[in-house]
mmCIF file of C-alpha atoms in Angstrom:
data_model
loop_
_atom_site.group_PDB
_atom_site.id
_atom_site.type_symbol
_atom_site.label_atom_id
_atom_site.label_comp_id
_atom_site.label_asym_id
_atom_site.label_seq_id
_atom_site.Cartn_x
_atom_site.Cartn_y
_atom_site.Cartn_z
ATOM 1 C CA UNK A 55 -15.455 20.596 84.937
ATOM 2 C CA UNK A 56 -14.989 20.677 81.129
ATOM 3 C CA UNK A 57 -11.541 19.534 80.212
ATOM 4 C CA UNK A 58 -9.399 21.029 77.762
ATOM 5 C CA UNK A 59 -9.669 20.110 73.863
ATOM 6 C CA UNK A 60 -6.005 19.890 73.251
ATOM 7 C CA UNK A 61 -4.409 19.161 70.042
ATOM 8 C CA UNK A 62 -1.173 17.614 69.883
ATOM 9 C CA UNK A 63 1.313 17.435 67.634
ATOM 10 C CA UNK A 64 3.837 14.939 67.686
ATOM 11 C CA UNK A 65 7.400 13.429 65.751
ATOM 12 C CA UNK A 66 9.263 10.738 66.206
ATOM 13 C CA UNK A 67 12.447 9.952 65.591
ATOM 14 C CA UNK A 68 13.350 5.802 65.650
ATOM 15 C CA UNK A 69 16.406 3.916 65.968
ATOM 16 C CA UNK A 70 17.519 2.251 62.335
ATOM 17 C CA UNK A 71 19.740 -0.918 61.720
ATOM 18 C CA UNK A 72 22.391 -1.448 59.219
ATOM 19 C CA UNK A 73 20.946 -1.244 55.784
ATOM 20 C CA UNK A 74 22.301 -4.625 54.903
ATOM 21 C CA UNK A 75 22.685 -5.875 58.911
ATOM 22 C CA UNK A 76 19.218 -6.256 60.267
ATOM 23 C CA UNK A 77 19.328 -8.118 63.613
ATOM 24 C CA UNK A 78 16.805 -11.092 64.297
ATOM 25 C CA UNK A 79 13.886 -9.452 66.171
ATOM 26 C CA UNK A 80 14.701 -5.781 65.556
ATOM 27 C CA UNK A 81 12.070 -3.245 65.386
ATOM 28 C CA UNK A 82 12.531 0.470 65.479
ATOM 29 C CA UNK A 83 12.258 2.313 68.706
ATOM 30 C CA UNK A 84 10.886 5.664 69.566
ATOM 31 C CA UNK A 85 14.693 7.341 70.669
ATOM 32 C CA UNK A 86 13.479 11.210 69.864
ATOM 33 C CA UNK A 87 10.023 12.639 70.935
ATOM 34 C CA UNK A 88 8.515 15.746 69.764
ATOM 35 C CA UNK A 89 5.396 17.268 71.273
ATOM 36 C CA UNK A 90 3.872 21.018 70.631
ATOM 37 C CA UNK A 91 0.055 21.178 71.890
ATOM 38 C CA UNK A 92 -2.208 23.935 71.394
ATOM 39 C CA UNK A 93 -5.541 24.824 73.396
ATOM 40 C CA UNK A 94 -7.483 27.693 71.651
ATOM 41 C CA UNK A 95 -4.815 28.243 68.904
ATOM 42 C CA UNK A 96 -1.981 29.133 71.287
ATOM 43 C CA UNK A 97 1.140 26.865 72.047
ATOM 44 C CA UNK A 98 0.671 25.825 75.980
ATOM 45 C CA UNK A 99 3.581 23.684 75.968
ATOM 46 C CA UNK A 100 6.086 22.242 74.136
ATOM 47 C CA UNK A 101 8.108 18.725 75.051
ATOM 48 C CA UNK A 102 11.472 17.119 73.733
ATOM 49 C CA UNK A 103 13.447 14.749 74.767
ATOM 50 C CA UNK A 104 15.844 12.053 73.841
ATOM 51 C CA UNK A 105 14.276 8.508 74.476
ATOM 52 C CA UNK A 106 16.900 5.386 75.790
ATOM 53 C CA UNK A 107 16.114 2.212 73.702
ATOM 54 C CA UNK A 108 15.686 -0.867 75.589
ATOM 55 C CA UNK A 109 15.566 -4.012 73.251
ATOM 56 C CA UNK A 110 18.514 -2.651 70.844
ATOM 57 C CA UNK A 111 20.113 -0.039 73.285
ATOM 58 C CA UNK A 112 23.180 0.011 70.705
ATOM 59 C CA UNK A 113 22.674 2.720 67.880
ATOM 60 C CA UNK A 114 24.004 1.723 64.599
ATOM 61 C CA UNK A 115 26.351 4.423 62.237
ATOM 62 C CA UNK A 116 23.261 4.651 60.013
ATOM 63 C CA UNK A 117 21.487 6.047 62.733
ATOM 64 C CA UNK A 118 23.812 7.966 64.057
ATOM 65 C CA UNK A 119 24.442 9.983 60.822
ATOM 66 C CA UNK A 120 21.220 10.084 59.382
ATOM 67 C CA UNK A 121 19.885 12.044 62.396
ATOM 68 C CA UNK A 122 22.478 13.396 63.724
ATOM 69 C CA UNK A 123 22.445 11.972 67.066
ATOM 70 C CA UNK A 124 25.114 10.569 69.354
ATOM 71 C CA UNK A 125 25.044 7.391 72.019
ATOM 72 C CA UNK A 126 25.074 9.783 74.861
ATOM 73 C CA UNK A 127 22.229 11.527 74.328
ATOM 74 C CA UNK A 128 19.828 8.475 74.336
ATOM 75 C CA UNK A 129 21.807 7.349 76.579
ATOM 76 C CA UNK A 130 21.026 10.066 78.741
ATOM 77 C CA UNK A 131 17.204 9.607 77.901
ATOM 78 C CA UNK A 132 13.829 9.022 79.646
ATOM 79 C CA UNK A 133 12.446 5.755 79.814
ATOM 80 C CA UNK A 134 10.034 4.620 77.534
ATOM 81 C CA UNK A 135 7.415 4.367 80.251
ATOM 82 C CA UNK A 136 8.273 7.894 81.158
ATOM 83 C CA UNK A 137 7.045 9.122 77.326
ATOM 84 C CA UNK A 138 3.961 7.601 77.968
ATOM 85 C CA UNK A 139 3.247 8.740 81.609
ATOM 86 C CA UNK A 140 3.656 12.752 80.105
ATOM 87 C CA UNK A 141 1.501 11.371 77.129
ATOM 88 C CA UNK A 142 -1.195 10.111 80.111
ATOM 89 C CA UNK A 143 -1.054 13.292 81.695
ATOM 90 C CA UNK A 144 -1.920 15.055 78.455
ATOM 91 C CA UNK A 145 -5.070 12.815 78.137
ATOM 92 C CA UNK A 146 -6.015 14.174 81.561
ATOM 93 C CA UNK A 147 -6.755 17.016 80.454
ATOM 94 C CA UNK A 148 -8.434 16.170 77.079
ATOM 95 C CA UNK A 149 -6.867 15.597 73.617
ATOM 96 C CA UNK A 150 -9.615 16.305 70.625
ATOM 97 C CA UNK A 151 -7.067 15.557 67.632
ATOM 98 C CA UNK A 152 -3.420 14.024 67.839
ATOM 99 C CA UNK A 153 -1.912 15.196 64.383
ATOM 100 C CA UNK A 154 1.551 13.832 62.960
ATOM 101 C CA UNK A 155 3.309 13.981 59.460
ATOM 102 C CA UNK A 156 2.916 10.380 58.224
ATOM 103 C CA UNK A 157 1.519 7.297 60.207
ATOM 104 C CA UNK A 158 4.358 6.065 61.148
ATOM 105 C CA UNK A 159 4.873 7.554 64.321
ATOM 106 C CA UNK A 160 1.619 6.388 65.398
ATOM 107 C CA UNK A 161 2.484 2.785 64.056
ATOM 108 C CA UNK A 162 5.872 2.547 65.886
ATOM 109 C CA UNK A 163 3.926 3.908 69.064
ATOM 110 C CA UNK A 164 1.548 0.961 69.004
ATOM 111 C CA UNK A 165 4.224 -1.546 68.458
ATOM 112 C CA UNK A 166 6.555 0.128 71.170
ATOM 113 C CA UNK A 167 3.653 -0.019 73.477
ATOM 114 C CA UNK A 168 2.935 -4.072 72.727
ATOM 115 C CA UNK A 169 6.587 -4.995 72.769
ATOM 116 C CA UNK A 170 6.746 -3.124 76.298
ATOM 117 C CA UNK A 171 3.409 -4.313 77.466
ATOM 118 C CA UNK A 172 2.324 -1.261 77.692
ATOM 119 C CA UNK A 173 -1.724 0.437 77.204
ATOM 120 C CA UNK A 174 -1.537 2.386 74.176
ATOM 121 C CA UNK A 175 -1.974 5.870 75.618
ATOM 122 C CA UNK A 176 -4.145 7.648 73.362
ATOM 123 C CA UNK A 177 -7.992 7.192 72.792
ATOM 124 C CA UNK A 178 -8.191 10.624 70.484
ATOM 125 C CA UNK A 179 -8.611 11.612 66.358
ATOM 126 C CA UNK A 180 -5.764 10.621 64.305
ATOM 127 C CA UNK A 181 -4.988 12.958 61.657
ATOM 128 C CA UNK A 182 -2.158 12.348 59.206
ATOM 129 C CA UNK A 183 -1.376 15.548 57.844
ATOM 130 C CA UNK A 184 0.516 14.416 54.500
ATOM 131 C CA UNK A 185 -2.547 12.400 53.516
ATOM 132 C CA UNK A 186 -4.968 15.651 54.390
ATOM 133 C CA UNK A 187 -1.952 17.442 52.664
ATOM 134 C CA UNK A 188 -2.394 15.229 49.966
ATOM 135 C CA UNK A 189 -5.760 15.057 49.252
ATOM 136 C CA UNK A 190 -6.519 19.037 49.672
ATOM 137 C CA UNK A 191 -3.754 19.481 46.853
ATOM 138 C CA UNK A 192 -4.686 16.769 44.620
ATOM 139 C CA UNK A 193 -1.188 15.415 44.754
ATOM 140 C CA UNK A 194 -0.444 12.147 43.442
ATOM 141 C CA UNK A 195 2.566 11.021 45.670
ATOM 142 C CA UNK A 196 2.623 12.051 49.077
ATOM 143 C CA UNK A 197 4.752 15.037 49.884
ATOM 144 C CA UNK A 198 7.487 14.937 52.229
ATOM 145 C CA UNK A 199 7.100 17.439 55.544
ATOM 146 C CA UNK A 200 9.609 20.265 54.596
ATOM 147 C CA UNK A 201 9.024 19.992 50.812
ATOM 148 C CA UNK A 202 5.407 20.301 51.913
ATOM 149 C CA UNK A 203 5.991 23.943 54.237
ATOM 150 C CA UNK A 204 8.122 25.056 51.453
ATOM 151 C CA UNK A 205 5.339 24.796 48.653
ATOM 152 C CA UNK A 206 3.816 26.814 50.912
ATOM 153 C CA UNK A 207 6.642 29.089 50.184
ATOM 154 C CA UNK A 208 8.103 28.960 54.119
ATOM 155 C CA UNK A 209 10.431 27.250 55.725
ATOM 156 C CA UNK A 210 10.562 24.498 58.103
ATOM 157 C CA UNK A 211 11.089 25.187 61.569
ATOM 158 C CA UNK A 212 15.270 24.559 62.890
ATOM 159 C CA UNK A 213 16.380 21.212 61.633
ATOM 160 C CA UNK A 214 14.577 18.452 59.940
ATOM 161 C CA UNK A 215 14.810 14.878 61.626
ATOM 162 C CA UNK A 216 14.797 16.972 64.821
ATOM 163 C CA UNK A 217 11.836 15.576 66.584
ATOM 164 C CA UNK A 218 10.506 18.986 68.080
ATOM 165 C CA UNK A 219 11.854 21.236 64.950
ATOM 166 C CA UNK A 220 9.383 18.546 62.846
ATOM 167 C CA UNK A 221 7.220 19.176 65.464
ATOM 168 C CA UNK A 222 7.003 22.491 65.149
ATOM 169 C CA UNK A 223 6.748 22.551 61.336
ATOM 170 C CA UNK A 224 3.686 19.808 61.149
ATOM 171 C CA UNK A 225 1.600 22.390 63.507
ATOM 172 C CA UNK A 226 2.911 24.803 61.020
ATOM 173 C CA UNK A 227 1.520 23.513 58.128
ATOM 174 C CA UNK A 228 -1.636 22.089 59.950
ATOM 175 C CA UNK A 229 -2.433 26.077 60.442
ATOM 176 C CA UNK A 230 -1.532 27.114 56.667
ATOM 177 C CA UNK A 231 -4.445 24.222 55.477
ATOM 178 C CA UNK A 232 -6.556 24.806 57.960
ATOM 179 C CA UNK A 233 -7.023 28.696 56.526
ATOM 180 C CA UNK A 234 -6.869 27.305 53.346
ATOM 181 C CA UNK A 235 -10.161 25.305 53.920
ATOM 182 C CA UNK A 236 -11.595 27.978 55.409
ATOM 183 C CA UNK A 237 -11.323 30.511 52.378
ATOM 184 C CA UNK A 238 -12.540 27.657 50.230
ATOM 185 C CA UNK A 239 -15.820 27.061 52.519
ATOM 186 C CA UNK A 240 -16.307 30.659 52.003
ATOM 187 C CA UNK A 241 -15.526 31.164 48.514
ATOM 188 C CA UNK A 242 -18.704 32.229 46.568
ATOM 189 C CA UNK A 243 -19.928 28.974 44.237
ATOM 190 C CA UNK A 244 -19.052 29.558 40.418
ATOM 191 C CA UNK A 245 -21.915 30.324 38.131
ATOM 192 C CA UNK A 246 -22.238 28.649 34.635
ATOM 193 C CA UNK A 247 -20.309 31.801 33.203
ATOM 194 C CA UNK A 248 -17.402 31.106 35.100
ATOM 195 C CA UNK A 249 -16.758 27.409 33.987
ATOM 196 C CA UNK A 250 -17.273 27.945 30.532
ATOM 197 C CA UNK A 251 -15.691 29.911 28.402
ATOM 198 C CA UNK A 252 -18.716 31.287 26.134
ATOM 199 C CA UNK A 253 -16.886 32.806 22.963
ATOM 200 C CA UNK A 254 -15.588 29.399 22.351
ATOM 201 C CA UNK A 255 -19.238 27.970 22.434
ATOM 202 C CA UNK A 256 -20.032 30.611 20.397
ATOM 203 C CA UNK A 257 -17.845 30.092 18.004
ATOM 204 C CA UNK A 258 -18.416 26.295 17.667
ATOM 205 C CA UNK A 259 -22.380 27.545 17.165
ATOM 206 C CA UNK A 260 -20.967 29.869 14.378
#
């Protein structure tokens, strides 16, 4: 049996310490997940879910109100292990490309999985959007996920630093570029005419 060539699409949020309060050992931790995969261009599922911390459990103000999330609802979370048993069963059934905004999420995963001694779950493509993002549009800095969509002239999907909104809005975009690359394969090649304008080289031979 041929399994599936999923792609996934995925957003973290992390856990944050006090900008000038850093406690000795602290790393960020995964406390949001968003997931949307597509099979075949369609949506088969969608995930979120609020993720407990274990080394730092305690979420700091900055935190708090920079994503607008409360102690009860990581609290009320899955395990860590948990996110990466649905991320296993995923890989069951065949991932081709796991796409985020940013590397970050994939960075924090790895180091979440080593702190936890835990197999890093996912053996398929990495694409970081904001660099493909970046380097289809020429841009010199690298855009940030909503400002991106809206260039577009769209909007982002619900709220931004929601995991699944983000989500939602990096699949989004992935679809606007990926029909931009395709008109651009088929786009007829220039001729000479095109790329120069000839009454000014006539005029210079004048």
């Amino acid at each position: 049996m041929v399994k599936a060539k999923q792609l996934v699409f995925i957003d973290f949020e992390f856990s944050m310490p006090e900008r000038n309060r850093v406690p000795k050992g602290f790393f960020p931790e995964i406390i949001e997940t968003g997931v949307v995969v597509v099979q075949n261009g369609k949506v088969t599922d969608t995930f979120s879910t609020y993720v407990k911390p274990s080394a730092f459990p305690r979420l700091t103000n900055r935190c708090k109100r920079f994503l607008s999330i409360t102690q009860n609802e990581v609290d009320g979370g899955i395990s860590f292990q948990t996110l990466i048993d649905y991320f296993n069963q995923l890989n069951s059934k065949g991932i081709e490309k796991v796409v985020t905004w940013g590397n970050m999420d994939m960075k924090v995963l790895r180091d979440n999985c080593a702190q936890s001694g835990i197999v890093f779950p996912f053996q398929a493509q990495f694409v970081d959007l904001s660099m493909e993002y970046k380097r289809f549009f020429g841009d010199q800095n690298q855009t940030g996920l909503w400002k991106a969509v809206q260039e577009y002239g769209r909007e982002g999907v619900g709220k931004h630093h929601k995991a699944l909104d983000d989500a939602m809005t990096t699949h989004h975009i992935y679809n606007l570029v990926e029909k931009d690359k395709k008109y651009l394969d088929k786009a007829e090649p220039t001729t000479i005419g095109d790329r120069i304008d000839l009454s000014k080289l006539y005029n210079q031979l004048a």
